[in-house]
Amino acid sequence: MKVLFAAPARDWDEWHRALIAAAPEMDLAREGDPASFDALIYAPGYPEDGSTLDFTPFTKARVVQSLWAGVERIVTNPTLTQPLCRMVDPGLARGMSEYCTGWVMRAHLGMDHYTQDGIWRHAIVPPLASARRVTILGMGELGRALAQCLRGLGFCVTGWSASGRPVEGITVLDAPALGQALAGADILVSLLPDTPATRGLLNAETLAMLPEGAWLINAGRGTVLVEEDLLAALDAGRVGHAVLDVFTAEPLPAGHPFWSHPRVTVTPHISAATRPETAAPVAAENLRRAMSGAPLLHLVDRSRGY
Ligand code: NAP
Protein backbone atom coordinates (compact mmCIF):
# COMPACT_ATOMS: atom_id res chain seq x y z
CA MET A 1 0.00 0.00 0.00
CA LYS A 2 1.21 3.45 -0.88
CA VAL A 3 0.71 5.98 1.89
CA LEU A 4 1.28 9.75 1.98
CA PHE A 5 2.80 11.06 5.20
CA ALA A 6 0.78 14.27 5.36
CA ALA A 7 2.41 15.57 8.54
CA PRO A 8 5.13 18.11 9.38
CA ALA A 9 8.60 17.19 8.08
CA ARG A 10 10.10 17.30 11.60
CA ASP A 11 7.99 14.25 12.49
CA TRP A 12 9.18 12.17 9.54
CA ASP A 13 12.20 10.35 10.98
CA GLU A 14 10.60 8.88 14.09
CA TRP A 15 7.25 8.16 12.46
CA HIS A 16 8.78 6.63 9.36
CA ARG A 17 10.79 4.26 11.53
CA ALA A 18 7.83 3.28 13.69
CA LEU A 19 5.31 2.95 10.85
CA ILE A 20 7.57 0.78 8.71
CA ALA A 21 8.33 -1.40 11.74
CA ALA A 22 4.58 -1.80 12.30
CA ALA A 23 3.75 -2.36 8.61
CA PRO A 24 6.80 -3.40 6.56
CA GLU A 25 4.58 -3.66 3.48
CA MET A 26 3.87 0.08 3.62
CA ASP A 27 5.39 2.31 0.95
CA LEU A 28 5.43 5.54 2.94
CA ALA A 29 6.27 8.74 1.08
CA ARG A 30 6.29 12.45 1.78
CA GLU A 31 5.27 13.44 -1.74
CA GLY A 32 4.07 11.99 -5.01
CA ASP A 33 1.14 11.92 -7.40
CA PRO A 34 -1.96 12.32 -5.16
CA ALA A 35 -3.91 9.88 -7.32
CA SER A 36 -1.37 7.14 -6.56
CA PHE A 37 -1.90 7.01 -2.77
CA ASP A 38 -4.03 4.33 -1.12
CA ALA A 39 -4.20 6.19 2.18
CA LEU A 40 -3.00 9.29 4.04
CA ILE A 41 -1.51 9.64 7.48
CA TYR A 42 -2.32 13.14 8.65
CA ALA A 43 -1.19 15.48 11.41
CA PRO A 44 -1.98 19.18 11.93
CA GLY A 45 0.67 21.53 10.54
CA TYR A 46 0.48 20.02 7.07
CA PRO A 47 0.83 21.50 4.48
CA GLU A 48 3.64 23.46 6.06
CA ASP A 49 2.96 26.60 4.01
CA GLY A 50 -0.19 27.08 6.09
CA SER A 51 -2.58 26.32 3.23
CA THR A 52 -5.56 24.00 3.61
CA LEU A 53 -5.01 20.48 2.35
CA ASP A 54 -7.10 19.70 -0.73
CA PHE A 55 -8.18 16.05 -0.57
CA THR A 56 -9.91 16.12 -3.96
CA PRO A 57 -6.97 14.73 -6.00
CA PHE A 58 -6.57 11.72 -3.64
CA THR A 59 -9.07 9.76 -5.69
CA LYS A 60 -7.81 6.31 -4.66
CA ALA A 61 -7.35 6.97 -0.93
CA ARG A 62 -9.50 4.69 1.22
CA VAL A 63 -8.78 6.31 4.57
CA VAL A 64 -7.24 9.36 6.24
CA GLN A 65 -5.68 8.30 9.53
CA SER A 66 -5.06 11.17 11.93
CA LEU A 67 -2.06 10.94 14.24
CA TRP A 68 -3.88 13.19 16.67
CA ALA A 69 -6.89 12.34 18.84
CA GLY A 70 -8.41 15.78 18.25
CA VAL A 71 -9.53 16.26 14.65
CA GLU A 72 -11.09 19.74 14.76
CA ARG A 73 -8.58 21.10 12.25
CA ILE A 74 -9.48 18.56 9.58
CA VAL A 75 -13.04 17.40 10.23
CA THR A 76 -14.65 20.46 8.66
CA ASN A 77 -12.48 20.37 5.51
CA PRO A 78 -15.10 20.35 2.73
CA THR A 79 -12.79 18.50 0.31
CA LEU A 80 -12.44 15.54 2.68
CA THR A 81 -14.77 12.81 1.45
CA GLN A 82 -12.60 9.85 2.47
CA PRO A 83 -13.30 8.16 5.84
CA LEU A 84 -11.46 9.96 8.66
CA CYS A 85 -10.11 8.01 11.64
CA ARG A 86 -8.73 9.66 14.75
CA MET A 87 -5.93 8.38 16.95
CA VAL A 88 -6.88 6.20 19.86
CA ASP A 89 -3.88 4.51 21.38
CA PRO A 90 -2.88 3.17 24.76
CA GLY A 91 0.07 5.55 25.05
CA LEU A 92 -2.19 8.59 24.65
CA ALA A 93 -4.61 7.34 27.27
CA ARG A 94 -1.79 6.47 29.66
CA GLY A 95 -0.02 9.80 29.12
CA MET A 96 -3.19 11.79 29.71
CA SER A 97 -4.04 9.80 32.83
CA GLU A 98 -0.56 10.41 34.24
CA TYR A 99 -0.66 14.13 33.47
CA CYS A 100 -4.11 14.70 34.94
CA THR A 101 -3.50 12.49 37.96
CA GLY A 102 -0.35 14.46 38.75
CA TRP A 103 -2.23 17.75 38.86
CA VAL A 104 -5.23 16.22 40.64
CA MET A 105 -2.81 15.05 43.35
CA ARG A 106 -1.27 18.52 43.62
CA ALA A 107 -4.75 20.00 44.06
CA HIS A 108 -5.92 17.25 46.40
CA LEU A 109 -2.90 17.27 48.70
CA GLY A 110 -2.83 21.08 48.76
CA MET A 111 0.86 20.97 47.95
CA ASP A 112 0.88 24.70 47.26
CA HIS A 113 0.11 25.44 50.93
CA TYR A 114 3.47 24.16 52.09
CA THR A 115 5.88 26.74 50.76
CA GLN A 116 9.45 26.76 52.08
CA ASP A 117 9.00 29.94 54.12
CA GLY A 118 9.69 28.71 57.66
CA ILE A 119 6.02 28.51 58.67
CA TRP A 120 4.87 25.22 60.24
CA ARG A 121 1.35 24.80 58.76
CA HIS A 122 0.49 21.60 60.58
CA ALA A 123 -3.20 22.54 60.78
CA ILE A 124 -3.61 22.08 57.05
CA VAL A 125 -4.14 18.35 56.59
CA PRO A 126 -5.57 17.04 53.32
CA PRO A 127 -8.55 14.70 53.48
CA LEU A 128 -8.32 11.23 52.03
CA ALA A 129 -9.08 10.93 48.32
CA SER A 130 -12.43 9.34 49.14
CA ALA A 131 -13.57 12.72 50.44
CA ARG A 132 -12.45 14.56 47.29
CA ARG A 133 -14.89 14.87 44.41
CA VAL A 134 -13.43 14.92 40.92
CA THR A 135 -15.64 15.54 37.89
CA ILE A 136 -14.41 14.66 34.42
CA LEU A 137 -16.05 16.41 31.46
CA GLY A 138 -15.78 14.08 28.47
CA MET A 139 -15.91 10.35 29.11
CA GLY A 140 -14.36 9.14 25.89
CA GLU A 141 -11.15 7.16 25.50
CA LEU A 142 -9.18 9.58 27.66
CA GLY A 143 -11.84 10.47 30.20
CA ARG A 144 -12.63 6.83 30.90
CA ALA A 145 -8.96 5.93 31.38
CA LEU A 146 -8.47 8.83 33.79
CA ALA A 147 -11.65 7.96 35.68
CA GLN A 148 -10.42 4.41 36.32
CA CYS A 149 -7.00 5.67 37.37
CA LEU A 150 -8.49 8.16 39.88
CA ARG A 151 -11.00 5.62 41.11
CA GLY A 152 -8.10 3.27 41.78
CA LEU A 153 -6.61 5.95 44.03
CA GLY A 154 -9.88 6.21 45.91
CA PHE A 155 -11.24 9.51 44.56
CA CYS A 156 -14.96 10.10 44.33
CA VAL A 157 -15.20 10.36 40.54
CA THR A 158 -18.15 11.56 38.47
CA GLY A 159 -18.12 11.66 34.69
CA TRP A 160 -20.13 13.86 32.35
CA SER A 161 -20.70 13.33 28.65
CA ALA A 162 -23.21 14.12 25.93
CA SER A 163 -24.82 10.70 26.12
CA GLY A 164 -24.13 9.81 29.75
CA ARG A 165 -23.02 6.41 28.41
CA PRO A 166 -22.36 4.14 31.44
CA VAL A 167 -18.82 3.36 32.55
CA GLU A 168 -18.23 0.54 34.99
CA GLY A 169 -17.85 1.72 38.55
CA ILE A 170 -18.28 5.43 37.71
CA THR A 171 -21.37 7.64 37.92
CA VAL A 172 -21.73 9.26 34.50
CA LEU A 173 -24.15 12.17 34.07
CA ASP A 174 -25.56 13.22 30.72
CA ALA A 175 -25.69 16.60 29.00
CA PRO A 176 -28.70 18.09 30.83
CA ALA A 177 -27.02 17.32 34.19
CA LEU A 178 -24.10 19.69 33.62
CA GLY A 179 -25.06 21.83 36.62
CA GLN A 180 -25.00 18.79 38.90
CA ALA A 181 -21.65 17.68 37.46
CA LEU A 182 -20.11 21.10 38.11
CA ALA A 183 -21.65 21.62 41.54
CA GLY A 184 -20.04 18.36 42.69
CA ALA A 185 -16.54 19.14 41.44
CA ASP A 186 -13.87 19.99 43.99
CA ILE A 187 -11.56 19.32 41.06
CA LEU A 188 -12.87 19.64 37.50
CA VAL A 189 -11.00 18.03 34.61
CA SER A 190 -12.03 18.81 31.04
CA LEU A 191 -11.19 16.26 28.37
CA LEU A 192 -13.74 17.49 25.85
CA PRO A 193 -13.04 17.79 22.14
CA ASP A 194 -13.34 21.06 20.21
CA THR A 195 -16.72 21.00 18.47
CA PRO A 196 -19.40 23.63 17.85
CA ALA A 197 -21.29 22.16 20.83
CA THR A 198 -18.39 22.35 23.32
CA ARG A 199 -17.02 25.78 22.40
CA GLY A 200 -17.44 28.22 25.28
CA LEU A 201 -19.04 25.57 27.49
CA LEU A 202 -17.00 26.72 30.48
CA ASN A 203 -18.04 30.35 30.79
CA ALA A 204 -19.06 32.83 33.50
CA GLU A 205 -22.40 31.13 34.01
CA THR A 206 -21.12 27.55 34.21
CA LEU A 207 -17.94 28.38 36.17
CA ALA A 208 -20.25 30.00 38.75
CA MET A 209 -21.80 26.55 39.33
CA LEU A 210 -18.51 25.19 40.75
CA PRO A 211 -17.95 25.01 44.51
CA GLU A 212 -15.96 27.96 45.87
CA GLY A 213 -12.22 27.44 45.26
CA ALA A 214 -12.55 24.47 42.87
CA TRP A 215 -9.56 23.54 40.76
CA LEU A 216 -9.86 23.37 37.00
CA ILE A 217 -7.62 21.21 34.83
CA ASN A 218 -8.16 21.69 31.10
CA ALA A 219 -6.29 19.23 28.92
CA GLY A 220 -8.95 18.72 26.23
CA ARG A 221 -9.18 21.78 24.03
CA GLY A 222 -8.75 25.48 24.80
CA THR A 223 -11.90 26.57 22.96
CA VAL A 224 -14.06 24.85 25.59
CA LEU A 225 -13.11 27.61 28.03
CA VAL A 226 -13.89 31.34 27.78
CA GLU A 227 -10.51 32.60 28.95
CA GLU A 228 -11.64 36.04 30.19
CA ASP A 229 -14.41 34.37 32.20
CA LEU A 230 -11.87 32.08 33.84
CA LEU A 231 -9.73 35.08 34.81
CA ALA A 232 -12.78 36.71 36.39
CA ALA A 233 -13.69 33.47 38.20
CA LEU A 234 -10.12 33.16 39.52
CA ASP A 235 -10.15 36.74 40.75
CA ALA A 236 -13.53 36.18 42.41
CA GLY A 237 -12.18 33.03 44.15
CA ARG A 238 -14.73 30.78 42.50
CA VAL A 239 -11.90 28.92 40.82
CA GLY A 240 -9.01 28.34 43.20
CA HIS A 241 -6.42 27.39 40.60
CA ALA A 242 -6.40 26.50 36.91
CA VAL A 243 -3.98 24.12 35.25
CA LEU A 244 -4.18 24.73 31.52
CA ASP A 245 -2.51 22.67 28.82
CA VAL A 246 -4.59 23.93 25.89
CA PHE A 247 -5.56 27.42 24.80
CA THR A 248 -7.64 29.32 22.28
CA ALA A 249 -4.41 30.52 20.65
CA GLU A 250 -1.37 28.22 20.68
CA PRO A 251 1.41 28.88 21.44
CA LEU A 252 -0.05 31.00 24.24
CA PRO A 253 1.00 34.58 23.33
CA ALA A 254 3.86 36.00 25.42
CA GLY A 255 1.81 38.78 27.05
CA HIS A 256 -1.21 36.64 27.88
CA PRO A 257 -2.42 37.16 31.50
CA PHE A 258 -2.29 33.39 32.15
CA TRP A 259 1.52 33.49 32.08
CA SER A 260 1.74 35.79 35.09
CA HIS A 261 -1.40 34.87 37.03
CA PRO A 262 -0.36 33.45 40.45
CA ARG A 263 -3.15 30.86 40.36
CA VAL A 264 -2.72 29.62 36.83
CA THR A 265 -0.30 26.90 35.77
CA VAL A 266 0.46 26.80 32.06
CA THR A 267 1.81 23.74 30.30
CA PRO A 268 2.48 23.92 26.54
CA HIS A 269 0.04 21.34 25.12
CA ILE A 270 2.14 18.41 26.32
CA SER A 271 -0.34 16.47 28.40
CA ALA A 272 -0.63 13.57 25.97
CA ALA A 273 1.63 13.39 22.97
CA THR A 274 1.02 10.70 20.36
CA ARG A 275 3.98 8.39 20.80
CA PRO A 276 5.04 6.57 17.64
CA GLU A 277 5.92 3.35 19.46
CA THR A 278 2.35 2.82 20.69
CA ALA A 279 0.43 4.70 17.97
CA ALA A 280 2.12 3.31 14.84
CA PRO A 281 0.69 -0.21 15.35
CA VAL A 282 -2.79 1.33 15.67
CA ALA A 283 -2.36 3.32 12.44
CA ALA A 284 -0.94 0.27 10.66
CA GLU A 285 -3.87 -1.88 11.74
CA ASN A 286 -6.35 0.67 10.41
CA LEU A 287 -4.56 1.01 7.08
CA ARG A 288 -4.60 -2.76 6.67
CA ARG A 289 -8.31 -2.77 7.43
CA ALA A 290 -8.88 -0.07 4.83
CA MET A 291 -6.97 -2.08 2.22
CA SER A 292 -8.92 -5.27 2.95
CA GLY A 293 -12.30 -3.57 3.26
CA ALA A 294 -12.64 -4.50 6.93
CA PRO A 295 -14.47 -2.09 9.29
CA LEU A 296 -12.28 0.87 10.28
CA LEU A 297 -11.39 1.64 13.88
CA HIS A 298 -12.05 5.02 15.51
CA LEU A 299 -14.02 6.48 12.66
CA VAL A 300 -14.89 10.14 13.21
CA ASP A 301 -18.56 11.07 13.16
CA ARG A 302 -18.46 14.14 10.91
CA SER A 303 -21.86 15.38 12.05
CA ARG A 304 -20.71 15.50 15.69
CA GLY A 305 -17.17 16.60 14.86
CA TYR A 306 -15.35 14.02 17.01
P1 NAP B 1 -13.48 10.76 22.50
O1 NAP B 1 -13.21 9.32 22.78
O2 NAP B 1 -14.05 11.15 21.19
O3 NAP B 1 -14.42 11.29 23.69
C1 NAP B 1 -15.02 12.55 23.69
C2 NAP B 1 -15.93 12.65 24.88
O4 NAP B 1 -16.47 13.97 24.92
C3 NAP B 1 -17.11 11.69 24.82
O5 NAP B 1 -17.40 11.19 26.10
C4 NAP B 1 -18.24 12.58 24.33
O6 NAP B 1 -19.53 12.20 24.75
C5 NAP B 1 -17.87 13.89 25.01
N1 NAP B 1 -18.50 15.01 24.35
C6 NAP B 1 -18.30 15.45 23.08
N2 NAP B 1 -19.09 16.52 22.84
C7 NAP B 1 -19.79 16.75 23.97
C8 NAP B 1 -20.75 17.72 24.35
N3 NAP B 1 -21.15 18.68 23.51
N4 NAP B 1 -21.25 17.66 25.58
C9 NAP B 1 -20.85 16.70 26.44
N5 NAP B 1 -19.95 15.76 26.16
C10 NAP B 1 -19.42 15.79 24.93
O7 NAP B 1 -12.15 11.62 22.67
P2 NAP B 1 -10.84 11.29 23.54
O8 NAP B 1 -9.97 10.36 22.83
O9 NAP B 1 -11.25 10.97 24.93
O10 NAP B 1 -10.13 12.72 23.50
C11 NAP B 1 -10.80 13.87 23.98
C12 NAP B 1 -10.10 15.13 23.51
O11 NAP B 1 -8.87 15.31 24.20
C13 NAP B 1 -9.68 15.10 22.04
O12 NAP B 1 -10.77 15.44 21.20
C14 NAP B 1 -8.59 16.14 22.00
O13 NAP B 1 -9.14 17.38 21.65
C15 NAP B 1 -8.07 16.18 23.44
N6 NAP B 1 -6.67 15.74 23.52
C16 NAP B 1 -5.75 16.60 24.03
C17 NAP B 1 -4.43 16.20 24.11
C18 NAP B 1 -3.39 17.12 24.68
O14 NAP B 1 -2.19 16.84 24.57
N7 NAP B 1 -3.77 18.20 25.34
C19 NAP B 1 -4.04 14.94 23.66
C20 NAP B 1 -5.00 14.08 23.15
C21 NAP B 1 -6.32 14.50 23.08
P3 NAP B 1 -20.19 10.80 24.28
O15 NAP B 1 -19.43 9.74 25.03
O16 NAP B 1 -21.58 10.90 24.69
O17 NAP B 1 -19.97 10.72 22.79
XYZ file of C-alpha atoms and ligand atoms in Angstrom:
354
model
C 0.000 0.000 0.000
C 1.211 3.454 -0.883
C 0.714 5.983 1.887
C 1.279 9.746 1.984
C 2.795 11.059 5.202
C 0.779 14.273 5.361
C 2.409 15.574 8.541
C 5.128 18.110 9.377
C 8.604 17.186 8.077
C 10.096 17.303 11.598
C 7.987 14.252 12.488
C 9.176 12.169 9.539
C 12.199 10.352 10.980
C 10.605 8.882 14.092
C 7.252 8.155 12.462
C 8.780 6.627 9.359
C 10.792 4.259 11.533
C 7.827 3.275 13.695
C 5.312 2.949 10.849
C 7.571 0.778 8.710
C 8.328 -1.400 11.739
C 4.577 -1.801 12.302
C 3.745 -2.364 8.612
C 6.803 -3.396 6.559
C 4.581 -3.664 3.480
C 3.868 0.080 3.617
C 5.394 2.306 0.949
C 5.435 5.542 2.940
C 6.267 8.744 1.077
C 6.291 12.453 1.781
C 5.265 13.440 -1.738
C 4.065 11.995 -5.007
C 1.140 11.922 -7.397
C -1.956 12.319 -5.158
C -3.915 9.876 -7.318
C -1.366 7.136 -6.565
C -1.895 7.012 -2.770
C -4.032 4.327 -1.119
C -4.195 6.188 2.185
C -3.002 9.288 4.040
C -1.505 9.640 7.478
C -2.321 13.139 8.651
C -1.191 15.482 11.415
C -1.976 19.184 11.926
C 0.672 21.526 10.544
C 0.481 20.021 7.068
C 0.826 21.499 4.481
C 3.638 23.459 6.059
C 2.962 26.604 4.015
C -0.193 27.078 6.088
C -2.584 26.320 3.227
C -5.559 24.004 3.612
C -5.013 20.476 2.350
C -7.104 19.695 -0.726
C -8.176 16.049 -0.575
C -9.908 16.119 -3.962
C -6.971 14.727 -6.001
C -6.573 11.716 -3.639
C -9.073 9.757 -5.691
C -7.814 6.311 -4.663
C -7.352 6.966 -0.931
C -9.495 4.695 1.218
C -8.781 6.315 4.569
C -7.244 9.356 6.237
C -5.675 8.298 9.529
C -5.060 11.172 11.932
C -2.056 10.938 14.241
C -3.880 13.190 16.672
C -6.889 12.335 18.842
C -8.410 15.782 18.255
C -9.531 16.261 14.651
C -11.092 19.735 14.760
C -8.579 21.101 12.245
C -9.483 18.563 9.577
C -13.041 17.396 10.231
C -14.651 20.458 8.662
C -12.476 20.373 5.511
C -15.100 20.352 2.734
C -12.786 18.501 0.307
C -12.435 15.538 2.675
C -14.767 12.808 1.453
C -12.600 9.851 2.467
C -13.302 8.158 5.838
C -11.461 9.955 8.662
C -10.113 8.007 11.638
C -8.730 9.659 14.751
C -5.931 8.383 16.946
C -6.884 6.199 19.859
C -3.876 4.510 21.378
C -2.883 3.169 24.755
C 0.075 5.553 25.045
C -2.190 8.591 24.653
C -4.612 7.344 27.272
C -1.786 6.472 29.661
C -0.018 9.803 29.116
C -3.194 11.787 29.710
C -4.037 9.795 32.830
C -0.563 10.405 34.239
C -0.664 14.133 33.467
C -4.114 14.704 34.941
C -3.496 12.490 37.961
C -0.347 14.456 38.752
C -2.233 17.747 38.859
C -5.230 16.224 40.641
C -2.814 15.050 43.354
C -1.269 18.523 43.617
C -4.749 19.996 44.062
C -5.919 17.255 46.401
C -2.897 17.272 48.701
C -2.830 21.082 48.764
C 0.863 20.973 47.950
C 0.881 24.699 47.257
C 0.110 25.436 50.928
C 3.465 24.161 52.089
C 5.876 26.742 50.763
C 9.451 26.764 52.078
C 9.005 29.939 54.122
C 9.687 28.714 57.656
C 6.019 28.509 58.672
C 4.873 25.218 60.238
C 1.353 24.797 58.761
C 0.489 21.603 60.582
C -3.204 22.541 60.775
C -3.613 22.078 57.048
C -4.136 18.355 56.588
C -5.568 17.042 53.318
C -8.553 14.702 53.483
C -8.316 11.226 52.029
C -9.078 10.926 48.324
C -12.434 9.338 49.135
C -13.575 12.717 50.436
C -12.453 14.562 47.293
C -14.893 14.871 44.414
C -13.435 14.916 40.923
C -15.642 15.536 37.890
C -14.406 14.660 34.422
C -16.054 16.410 31.461
C -15.776 14.081 28.466
C -15.907 10.348 29.113
C -14.361 9.139 25.889
C -11.152 7.156 25.499
C -9.177 9.576 27.662
C -11.843 10.471 30.205
C -12.629 6.826 30.901
C -8.960 5.928 31.380
C -8.474 8.826 33.791
C -11.655 7.958 35.679
C -10.424 4.410 36.324
C -7.003 5.675 37.368
C -8.486 8.162 39.882
C -10.999 5.617 41.106
C -8.101 3.272 41.777
C -6.607 5.948 44.027
C -9.880 6.207 45.915
C -11.241 9.505 44.555
C -14.959 10.100 44.333
C -15.200 10.364 40.542
C -18.150 11.563 38.468
C -18.119 11.665 34.686
C -20.127 13.858 32.355
C -20.697 13.327 28.648
C -23.207 14.121 25.927
C -24.823 10.703 26.125
C -24.132 9.808 29.751
C -23.020 6.413 28.405
C -22.361 4.140 31.439
C -18.821 3.363 32.553
C -18.225 0.543 34.989
C -17.846 1.720 38.550
C -18.282 5.427 37.707
C -21.366 7.639 37.919
C -21.735 9.259 34.504
C -24.147 12.167 34.069
C -25.561 13.216 30.717
C -25.695 16.604 28.999
C -28.703 18.091 30.835
C -27.025 17.316 34.190
C -24.100 19.693 33.618
C -25.061 21.834 36.619
C -24.995 18.788 38.896
C -21.648 17.683 37.463
C -20.107 21.101 38.113
C -21.653 21.625 41.542
C -20.037 18.360 42.688
C -16.539 19.142 41.436
C -13.870 19.993 43.987
C -11.565 19.315 41.057
C -12.871 19.640 37.499
C -10.997 18.028 34.607
C -12.026 18.811 31.038
C -11.186 16.260 28.373
C -13.740 17.490 25.853
C -13.044 17.793 22.136
C -13.335 21.057 20.207
C -16.724 21.001 18.472
C -19.398 23.631 17.852
C -21.291 22.162 20.834
C -18.390 22.345 23.323
C -17.023 25.778 22.399
C -17.443 28.217 25.277
C -19.043 25.567 27.491
C -16.998 26.720 30.483
C -18.040 30.355 30.794
C -19.060 32.834 33.497
C -22.397 31.134 34.013
C -21.120 27.554 34.211
C -17.940 28.375 36.167
C -20.249 29.997 38.753
C -21.797 26.554 39.332
C -18.508 25.194 40.749
C -17.954 25.013 44.507
C -15.958 27.963 45.870
C -12.222 27.444 45.264
C -12.555 24.475 42.875
C -9.559 23.545 40.765
C -9.857 23.372 37.004
C -7.618 21.215 34.834
C -8.162 21.692 31.100
C -6.287 19.226 28.921
C -8.947 18.723 26.228
C -9.181 21.775 24.034
C -8.750 25.476 24.796
C -11.896 26.568 22.964
C -14.062 24.850 25.595
C -13.108 27.608 28.026
C -13.890 31.338 27.777
C -10.510 32.603 28.950
C -11.645 36.043 30.188
C -14.410 34.373 32.196
C -11.867 32.077 33.842
C -9.732 35.075 34.813
C -12.782 36.714 36.390
C -13.693 33.470 38.198
C -10.117 33.164 39.525
C -10.152 36.744 40.751
C -13.535 36.175 42.414
C -12.182 33.033 44.152
C -14.733 30.778 42.501
C -11.900 28.921 40.824
C -9.008 28.335 43.198
C -6.420 27.388 40.595
C -6.403 26.504 36.908
C -3.977 24.118 35.246
C -4.184 24.725 31.522
C -2.507 22.670 28.816
C -4.591 23.929 25.891
C -5.562 27.417 24.797
C -7.636 29.316 22.282
C -4.408 30.524 20.651
C -1.368 28.216 20.684
C 1.412 28.877 21.437
C -0.045 30.996 24.241
C 0.999 34.582 23.328
C 3.857 36.004 25.424
C 1.806 38.775 27.051
C -1.207 36.636 27.879
C -2.420 37.160 31.496
C -2.292 33.390 32.147
C 1.516 33.488 32.075
C 1.738 35.785 35.093
C -1.397 34.868 37.031
C -0.362 33.453 40.448
C -3.147 30.859 40.362
C -2.716 29.624 36.833
C -0.304 26.897 35.771
C 0.458 26.799 32.063
C 1.806 23.743 30.297
C 2.479 23.916 26.537
C 0.037 21.336 25.120
C 2.142 18.412 26.318
C -0.342 16.474 28.402
C -0.626 13.574 25.972
C 1.630 13.394 22.967
C 1.015 10.704 20.360
C 3.977 8.394 20.805
C 5.043 6.569 17.643
C 5.920 3.352 19.462
C 2.352 2.825 20.693
C 0.431 4.696 17.975
C 2.119 3.315 14.837
C 0.694 -0.210 15.347
C -2.791 1.330 15.667
C -2.361 3.321 12.437
C -0.938 0.271 10.664
C -3.872 -1.881 11.736
C -6.355 0.668 10.413
C -4.563 1.013 7.075
C -4.602 -2.765 6.673
C -8.314 -2.766 7.431
C -8.881 -0.072 4.826
C -6.973 -2.079 2.223
C -8.917 -5.270 2.951
C -12.300 -3.570 3.257
C -12.643 -4.499 6.933
C -14.467 -2.086 9.288
C -12.276 0.865 10.281
C -11.391 1.641 13.879
C -12.055 5.015 15.514
C -14.017 6.478 12.664
C -14.889 10.142 13.210
C -18.562 11.073 13.158
C -18.464 14.137 10.913
C -21.863 15.378 12.049
C -20.708 15.500 15.690
C -17.171 16.602 14.864
C -15.346 14.019 17.014
P -13.484 10.763 22.504
O -13.214 9.318 22.783
O -14.053 11.148 21.191
O -14.421 11.291 23.690
C -15.018 12.554 23.687
C -15.928 12.651 24.884
O -16.468 13.972 24.921
C -17.111 11.690 24.822
O -17.402 11.186 26.095
C -18.243 12.584 24.332
O -19.534 12.195 24.747
C -17.871 13.886 25.015
N -18.504 15.015 24.347
C -18.304 15.452 23.085
N -19.091 16.521 22.836
C -19.787 16.754 23.967
C -20.749 17.719 24.349
N -21.155 18.676 23.510
N -21.246 17.657 25.584
C -20.854 16.697 26.441
N -19.948 15.755 26.161
C -19.416 15.790 24.932
O -12.154 11.623 22.675
P -10.843 11.290 23.541
O -9.966 10.356 22.835
O -11.250 10.973 24.931
O -10.132 12.723 23.497
C -10.797 13.872 23.985
C -10.101 15.132 23.506
O -8.869 15.307 24.199
C -9.682 15.101 22.035
O -10.765 15.445 21.198
C -8.588 16.140 21.996
O -9.136 17.384 21.647
C -8.065 16.180 23.435
N -6.671 15.741 23.517
C -5.752 16.595 24.032
C -4.435 16.200 24.112
C -3.393 17.118 24.681
O -2.192 16.842 24.566
N -3.769 18.196 25.344
C -4.038 14.939 23.660
C -4.996 14.080 23.150
C -6.321 14.495 23.079
P -20.192 10.798 24.282
O -19.428 9.737 25.028
O -21.580 10.899 24.692
O -19.975 10.723 22.791
